[in-house]
Amino acid sequence: MFDQVGAEDDSDGLSVVDVPLVTGPSNFHTTAQRAASRRQRPAPPPVRPIVTALGDGHGDGHVDRGDMGSASAGTSERPVPPLVAGVDVGGTKTLAVVIDARGEDVAQVRLATDTSGPRGLIATISEALVEVAEGVGVTPDGLAAVGIGVPGLVDPRDGGLRHAVNLDIGDTTVSLHDPVRRLIGGPVTVGNDVNLAALGAAEHFGREGIVAYLSVGTGLAAGFVVDGTVFAGAHGVAGEIGHLPVDPYGAICECGQTGCLETVASGAAIARRWPGDAGSLLAAATAGDRDAMTIRDEVCGYLAWAVALIAQTVDPDVVVLGGGVAEAGQPLVEAVRAALTRRAAASPFVASLGLAERVTIGPPGAALGAVGAARAARDLLAIEGDHDAPRT
Ligand SMILES: [Zn+2]
């Protein structure tokens, strides 16, 4: 179940706790590249929209680089935007979006994930791409590039996926690059879904600084984006905070340790204690149910601890809550803020950090994971356009 590089995912699609290596030469780096980047940190890749008219380079699967340019440099007379898609594969549902050159979400589909193994996964991704392309009136080869976020270990070289337990994918690598590339005829990038959701959050909130994304689903993990670039650490495990033990008397975690953060602060933790989802728990707590209030305060107290851990380690401008539990929306944010405010009340130092003010949440239906995957695809095109790099 576990290997030396990361914890296994037991979560739904938006709550992965796995190694966040991401493929593609865009804003993701191999370990060696990351090591190099620590020595001399490059500027973030230019995000230059690719202006390609549909039917003018898409049908044969090629990006018409002659049409490249900034969105502000003459696209008005070419109203058809370049289209890229992002797919966020979860343990129960898969979301796909198409974004245009301005990053606008112009089509979205949601379908159930076929979790029967490799064939099911590829069928789900293919179906999502066909449907979402249809939403903008094209076939999949009308998409200039595709990004895919998956819960599991991703090989940065070929998009190979392993250890996505919710997708019934184990130690045998499943290649995602090749079948998707055959479908769209263009470049494909595959990455860890939490990291791509962090990228989507950075995109959504328009932050150039440090954006942290805290995915709270069945499991718990964080992702970081620094000036538009995913920061995954030297070995891709940055943000794997769900498997930090916080309760020495707690439950045995799937990872083998005792009392991991995700055993007390996750959708699974709530499900063990409350006969409903996070939304119903928070609603009952607000209505005065004493059990619900206790569970809410304990879970959100641990989430506040996670926010503090993130803030005091990487000092982000914002911590965006995401994942299935975050679908509870504003009541969850308020409960976490309240817990942070209680912590601050006891310490002028903690109060000076302004933690409660940094916590926020994406709007309902924002599909940050899929948007981030699409953003990665767009960055991949920009890199290829700049450097004429071979497609991966
Ligand atoms: Zn654990």
XYZ file of C-alpha atoms and ligand atoms in Angstrom:
393
model
C 0.000 0.000 0.000
C 2.779 2.410 0.843
C 6.195 2.874 -0.484
C 9.069 5.026 0.503
C 7.955 8.053 -1.378
C 4.438 8.624 -0.281
C 1.265 7.717 1.367
C -1.477 5.870 -0.376
C -4.614 7.610 -1.283
C -7.798 6.564 0.387
C -9.716 9.575 -0.517
C -12.133 10.834 -3.017
C -10.782 12.605 -6.023
C -10.312 15.982 -4.452
C -8.578 14.813 -1.356
C -5.542 12.957 -2.379
C -2.645 12.267 -0.129
C -0.174 11.052 -2.611
C 3.102 11.995 -4.152
C 2.511 15.106 -6.199
C 4.906 14.638 -9.054
C 3.652 16.218 -12.194
C 4.652 15.561 -15.742
C 5.394 17.894 -18.498
C 8.025 20.546 -18.949
C 5.806 23.428 -17.992
C 5.622 24.522 -14.420
C 6.372 21.119 -13.048
C 9.784 19.733 -12.477
C 11.497 16.461 -12.009
C 13.482 15.932 -8.877
C 16.686 16.849 -10.685
C 15.080 19.921 -12.139
C 13.807 20.910 -8.742
C 17.257 20.467 -7.278
C 18.612 22.682 -10.014
C 15.880 25.181 -9.413
C 16.889 25.421 -5.783
C 20.337 26.425 -6.882
C 19.150 28.936 -9.381
C 15.477 29.517 -9.318
C 14.197 30.280 -12.765
C 11.526 32.748 -13.489
C 8.105 31.138 -13.756
C 7.266 29.995 -17.252
C 5.569 32.580 -19.351
C 1.887 31.946 -19.591
C 1.320 32.996 -23.120
C -2.015 32.126 -24.556
C -1.885 30.229 -27.773
C -4.130 31.806 -30.299
C -5.238 29.132 -32.669
C -8.373 29.233 -34.652
C -10.444 26.108 -34.502
C -10.218 24.211 -37.703
C -6.974 26.005 -38.415
C -4.471 23.637 -37.001
C -6.587 21.675 -34.584
C -8.179 19.157 -36.836
C -4.882 17.527 -37.618
C -3.786 17.690 -34.055
C -1.209 20.392 -34.512
C -0.919 23.673 -32.745
C -0.749 26.432 -35.242
C 2.166 28.255 -33.751
C 1.986 30.905 -36.368
C -1.081 32.142 -34.590
C 0.556 32.455 -31.226
C 0.346 35.722 -29.464
C -1.017 37.375 -26.424
C -4.726 37.546 -25.972
C -4.499 41.305 -26.111
C -2.482 41.321 -29.301
C -5.003 41.016 -31.998
C -7.372 38.301 -30.912
C -10.345 40.549 -31.327
C -10.380 39.931 -35.048
C -9.955 36.205 -34.382
C -12.744 35.509 -31.974
C -12.265 31.755 -31.817
C -10.041 31.057 -28.838
C -7.547 28.267 -28.403
C -9.108 25.642 -26.246
C -7.431 23.454 -23.684
C -9.086 21.001 -21.341
C -8.462 19.895 -17.797
C -9.706 16.678 -16.259
C -9.856 16.063 -12.521
C -10.286 12.352 -11.867
C -11.702 11.502 -8.482
C -12.567 8.308 -6.728
C -16.263 8.837 -7.334
C -16.623 11.607 -9.885
C -14.609 13.109 -12.698
C -14.818 16.742 -13.681
C -13.639 18.173 -16.971
C -13.496 21.764 -18.137
C -12.501 23.588 -21.277
C -10.856 26.965 -20.862
C -10.196 29.555 -23.503
C -7.189 31.798 -24.009
C -8.239 34.115 -21.210
C -8.545 31.237 -18.791
C -12.306 31.425 -18.829
C -14.130 28.212 -18.086
C -16.303 27.752 -21.183
C -17.601 24.210 -20.706
C -17.809 21.778 -17.844
C -18.928 18.185 -17.452
C -19.154 15.887 -14.494
C -19.483 12.140 -14.724
C -19.103 9.125 -12.519
C -15.611 7.650 -12.478
C -15.268 4.067 -13.638
C -13.108 2.740 -10.830
C -12.711 -0.754 -12.256
C -9.040 -0.299 -13.093
C -6.877 0.974 -15.944
C -9.425 0.461 -18.721
C -12.096 2.137 -16.663
C -9.849 5.082 -15.903
C -8.902 5.664 -19.523
C -12.522 5.215 -20.612
C -13.611 7.803 -18.056
C -11.011 10.336 -19.162
C -11.846 9.752 -22.822
C -15.563 10.099 -22.246
C -15.035 13.269 -20.219
C -12.955 14.795 -23.008
C -15.421 13.833 -25.722
C -18.305 15.305 -23.741
C -16.592 18.492 -22.660
C -15.288 19.111 -26.195
C -18.827 18.589 -27.447
C -19.866 21.310 -25.033
C -17.890 23.809 -27.097
C -18.841 22.266 -30.429
C -15.643 20.427 -31.253
C -14.323 16.905 -31.245
C -11.456 16.034 -28.873
C -8.875 16.778 -31.546
C -10.100 20.339 -31.366
C -8.414 20.598 -27.997
C -4.895 22.025 -28.215
C -3.699 20.292 -25.054
C -5.038 18.411 -22.060
C -4.053 18.340 -18.399
C -5.137 15.509 -16.132
C -5.159 15.471 -12.359
C -5.155 12.052 -10.748
C -4.994 10.738 -7.198
C -1.854 8.662 -7.141
C 1.831 8.525 -7.908
C 2.604 10.073 -11.271
C 5.799 9.424 -13.173
C 6.976 12.792 -14.444
C 8.435 11.269 -17.618
C 5.478 9.547 -19.171
C 2.430 10.346 -17.096
C 2.424 6.814 -15.751
C 0.143 6.367 -12.780
C 0.569 3.961 -9.885
C -0.977 3.513 -6.478
C -4.335 5.139 -7.056
C -6.181 2.832 -4.737
C -9.595 4.383 -5.281
C -9.225 3.736 -8.991
C -8.158 0.138 -8.431
C -4.714 0.889 -9.750
C -1.869 -0.650 -7.829
C 1.801 -1.197 -8.410
C 1.549 -1.671 -12.167
C 1.978 1.598 -13.995
C -0.873 2.781 -16.166
C 0.160 5.093 -18.985
C -2.174 8.034 -19.420
C -0.111 10.077 -21.858
C -0.364 7.784 -24.832
C -4.083 7.054 -24.993
C -5.024 10.669 -24.351
C -2.495 11.938 -26.847
C -3.969 9.588 -29.432
C -7.393 10.996 -28.695
C -6.549 14.687 -28.950
C -3.472 14.600 -31.169
C -1.732 17.132 -28.933
C 0.352 17.364 -25.806
C -0.813 15.952 -22.499
C 0.349 16.614 -18.969
C -0.542 14.498 -15.970
C -0.157 15.487 -12.351
C -1.208 14.946 -8.812
C -4.712 16.260 -8.312
C -4.043 18.233 -5.137
C -1.182 20.117 -6.772
C -3.297 20.851 -9.819
C -6.159 22.023 -7.602
C -3.664 24.360 -5.911
C -2.792 25.673 -9.355
C -6.497 26.129 -10.048
C -6.886 27.996 -6.772
C -3.997 30.294 -7.668
C -5.620 30.878 -11.040
C -8.994 31.570 -9.489
C -7.751 33.953 -6.827
C -5.306 35.632 -9.171
C -2.484 35.350 -6.679
C 1.072 35.872 -7.767
C 2.510 35.112 -4.362
C 2.204 31.927 -2.358
C -1.075 30.041 -2.524
C -1.691 27.039 -0.305
C -4.535 24.651 -1.028
C -5.737 22.395 1.750
C -7.677 19.474 0.352
C -10.027 18.011 2.911
C -11.866 15.059 1.488
C -11.812 11.460 2.536
C -8.148 12.178 3.278
C -6.218 15.374 3.791
C -3.266 16.917 1.956
C -1.958 20.306 0.913
C -0.556 21.713 -2.306
C 1.472 24.868 -2.857
C 1.873 27.266 -5.741
C 4.631 29.877 -5.654
C 4.369 32.681 -8.194
C 2.314 30.501 -10.485
C 4.503 27.411 -10.175
C 3.655 24.265 -8.267
C 6.067 23.613 -5.437
C 6.130 19.883 -4.771
C 9.363 19.600 -2.819
C 12.572 17.739 -3.556
C 10.831 14.366 -3.716
C 7.291 15.381 -4.439
C 6.003 14.968 -0.914
C 5.574 18.619 0.073
C 2.125 19.006 1.563
C 1.675 15.421 2.707
C 0.555 16.677 6.076
C -2.365 14.274 6.388
C 0.040 11.666 7.685
C 1.520 13.701 10.481
C 0.492 12.047 13.754
C -1.374 14.479 15.982
C -3.102 12.130 18.449
C -0.891 9.506 20.114
C -4.019 7.743 21.421
C -5.875 7.960 18.136
C -6.882 5.481 15.494
C -4.457 3.412 13.481
C -4.036 5.097 10.115
C -3.885 3.278 6.787
C -0.285 4.429 6.555
C 0.578 2.384 9.624
C 1.027 5.240 12.054
C -1.291 6.163 14.889
C -3.509 9.230 15.069
C -2.562 10.872 11.779
C -4.098 14.253 11.068
C -6.396 12.753 8.464
C -7.794 10.290 11.001
C -9.211 13.258 12.933
C -9.744 15.956 10.317
C -11.170 14.620 7.058
C -14.358 13.436 5.474
C -13.614 9.939 6.726
C -13.105 11.261 10.251
C -16.474 12.985 10.091
C -18.137 9.903 8.604
C -16.964 7.809 11.546
C -18.673 10.162 13.981
C -21.659 11.672 12.189
C -24.393 10.079 10.051
C -24.168 12.614 7.270
C -21.768 14.758 5.318
C -19.844 17.787 6.516
C -22.643 20.075 5.399
C -25.207 18.320 7.552
C -22.795 18.259 10.487
C -22.230 22.008 10.298
C -25.919 22.703 9.846
C -26.768 20.617 12.912
C -24.040 22.331 14.912
C -25.341 25.740 13.914
C -28.812 24.602 14.981
C -27.467 23.775 18.424
C -27.051 19.995 18.321
C -24.517 19.375 21.067
C -22.933 16.283 19.514
C -22.593 18.082 16.210
C -21.040 21.093 17.934
C -18.465 18.881 19.644
C -17.520 17.089 16.439
C -17.422 20.346 14.477
C -15.180 22.028 17.015
C -12.812 19.085 17.208
C -12.547 18.564 13.473
C -12.220 22.264 12.748
C -9.741 22.607 15.592
C -7.507 20.127 13.810
C -8.084 21.869 10.492
C -7.022 25.092 12.201
C -3.912 23.265 13.367
C -3.262 22.265 9.741
C -3.691 25.857 8.591
C -1.271 27.014 11.283
C 1.209 24.329 10.273
C 1.039 25.452 6.655
C 1.167 29.133 7.517
C 4.092 28.809 9.884
C 6.016 26.661 7.409
C 5.497 28.314 4.040
C 3.792 31.598 5.022
C 1.251 31.686 2.197
C -0.802 34.703 1.260
C -3.906 32.577 1.335
C -4.979 29.088 2.382
C -7.796 27.839 0.177
C -9.926 25.032 1.581
C -11.000 22.432 -0.957
C -12.047 18.819 -1.318
C -15.326 17.145 -0.522
C -15.557 18.483 3.041
C -15.118 22.027 1.740
C -18.334 21.607 -0.221
C -19.908 22.499 3.122
C -18.915 26.019 2.103
C -18.877 29.129 4.217
C -19.956 27.472 7.482
C -16.782 25.383 7.320
C -14.605 28.433 6.691
C -16.273 30.227 9.600
C -15.721 27.284 11.936
C -12.036 27.043 10.989
C -11.630 30.792 11.382
C -13.274 30.606 14.802
C -10.822 27.916 15.864
C -7.916 30.026 14.597
C -9.254 33.040 16.465
C -9.371 30.975 19.662
C -5.751 30.016 19.130
C -4.822 33.644 18.536
C -6.578 34.762 21.706
C -4.047 32.841 23.761
C -0.966 34.174 22.032
C 0.006 37.627 20.790
C 2.470 35.868 18.503
C -0.229 33.735 16.886
C -2.519 36.752 16.732
C 0.167 38.640 14.802
C 0.139 35.964 12.096
C -3.395 36.825 10.993
C -4.210 33.205 10.257
C -8.002 33.518 10.320
C -7.857 36.222 7.672
C -5.857 34.021 5.312
C -8.364 31.159 5.178
C -10.788 31.142 2.310
C -12.641 28.806 -0.009
C -13.373 28.594 -3.719
C -16.869 29.359 -4.944
C -19.280 26.448 -5.253
C -18.779 24.581 -8.497
C -15.433 26.238 -9.221
C -13.864 22.886 -10.223
C -10.445 24.102 -9.107
C -8.832 20.729 -9.824
C -10.001 20.631 -13.421
C -9.244 24.312 -13.968
C -5.750 23.785 -12.578
C -5.239 20.811 -14.884
C -6.320 22.959 -17.820
C -3.976 25.698 -16.688
C -1.124 23.151 -16.650
C -2.052 22.182 -20.208
C -2.013 25.815 -21.264
C 1.393 26.322 -19.650
C 2.650 23.244 -21.470
C 1.628 24.771 -24.780
C 3.311 28.036 -23.871
C 6.546 26.249 -23.034
C 6.439 24.250 -26.220
C 5.762 27.378 -28.175
C 8.679 29.177 -26.577
C 11.205 26.417 -26.775
C 9.848 24.165 -29.483
C 10.293 21.339 -27.056
C 9.285 17.873 -28.137
C 5.858 16.899 -27.074
C 5.681 14.580 -24.169
Zn -1.319 8.183 8.242
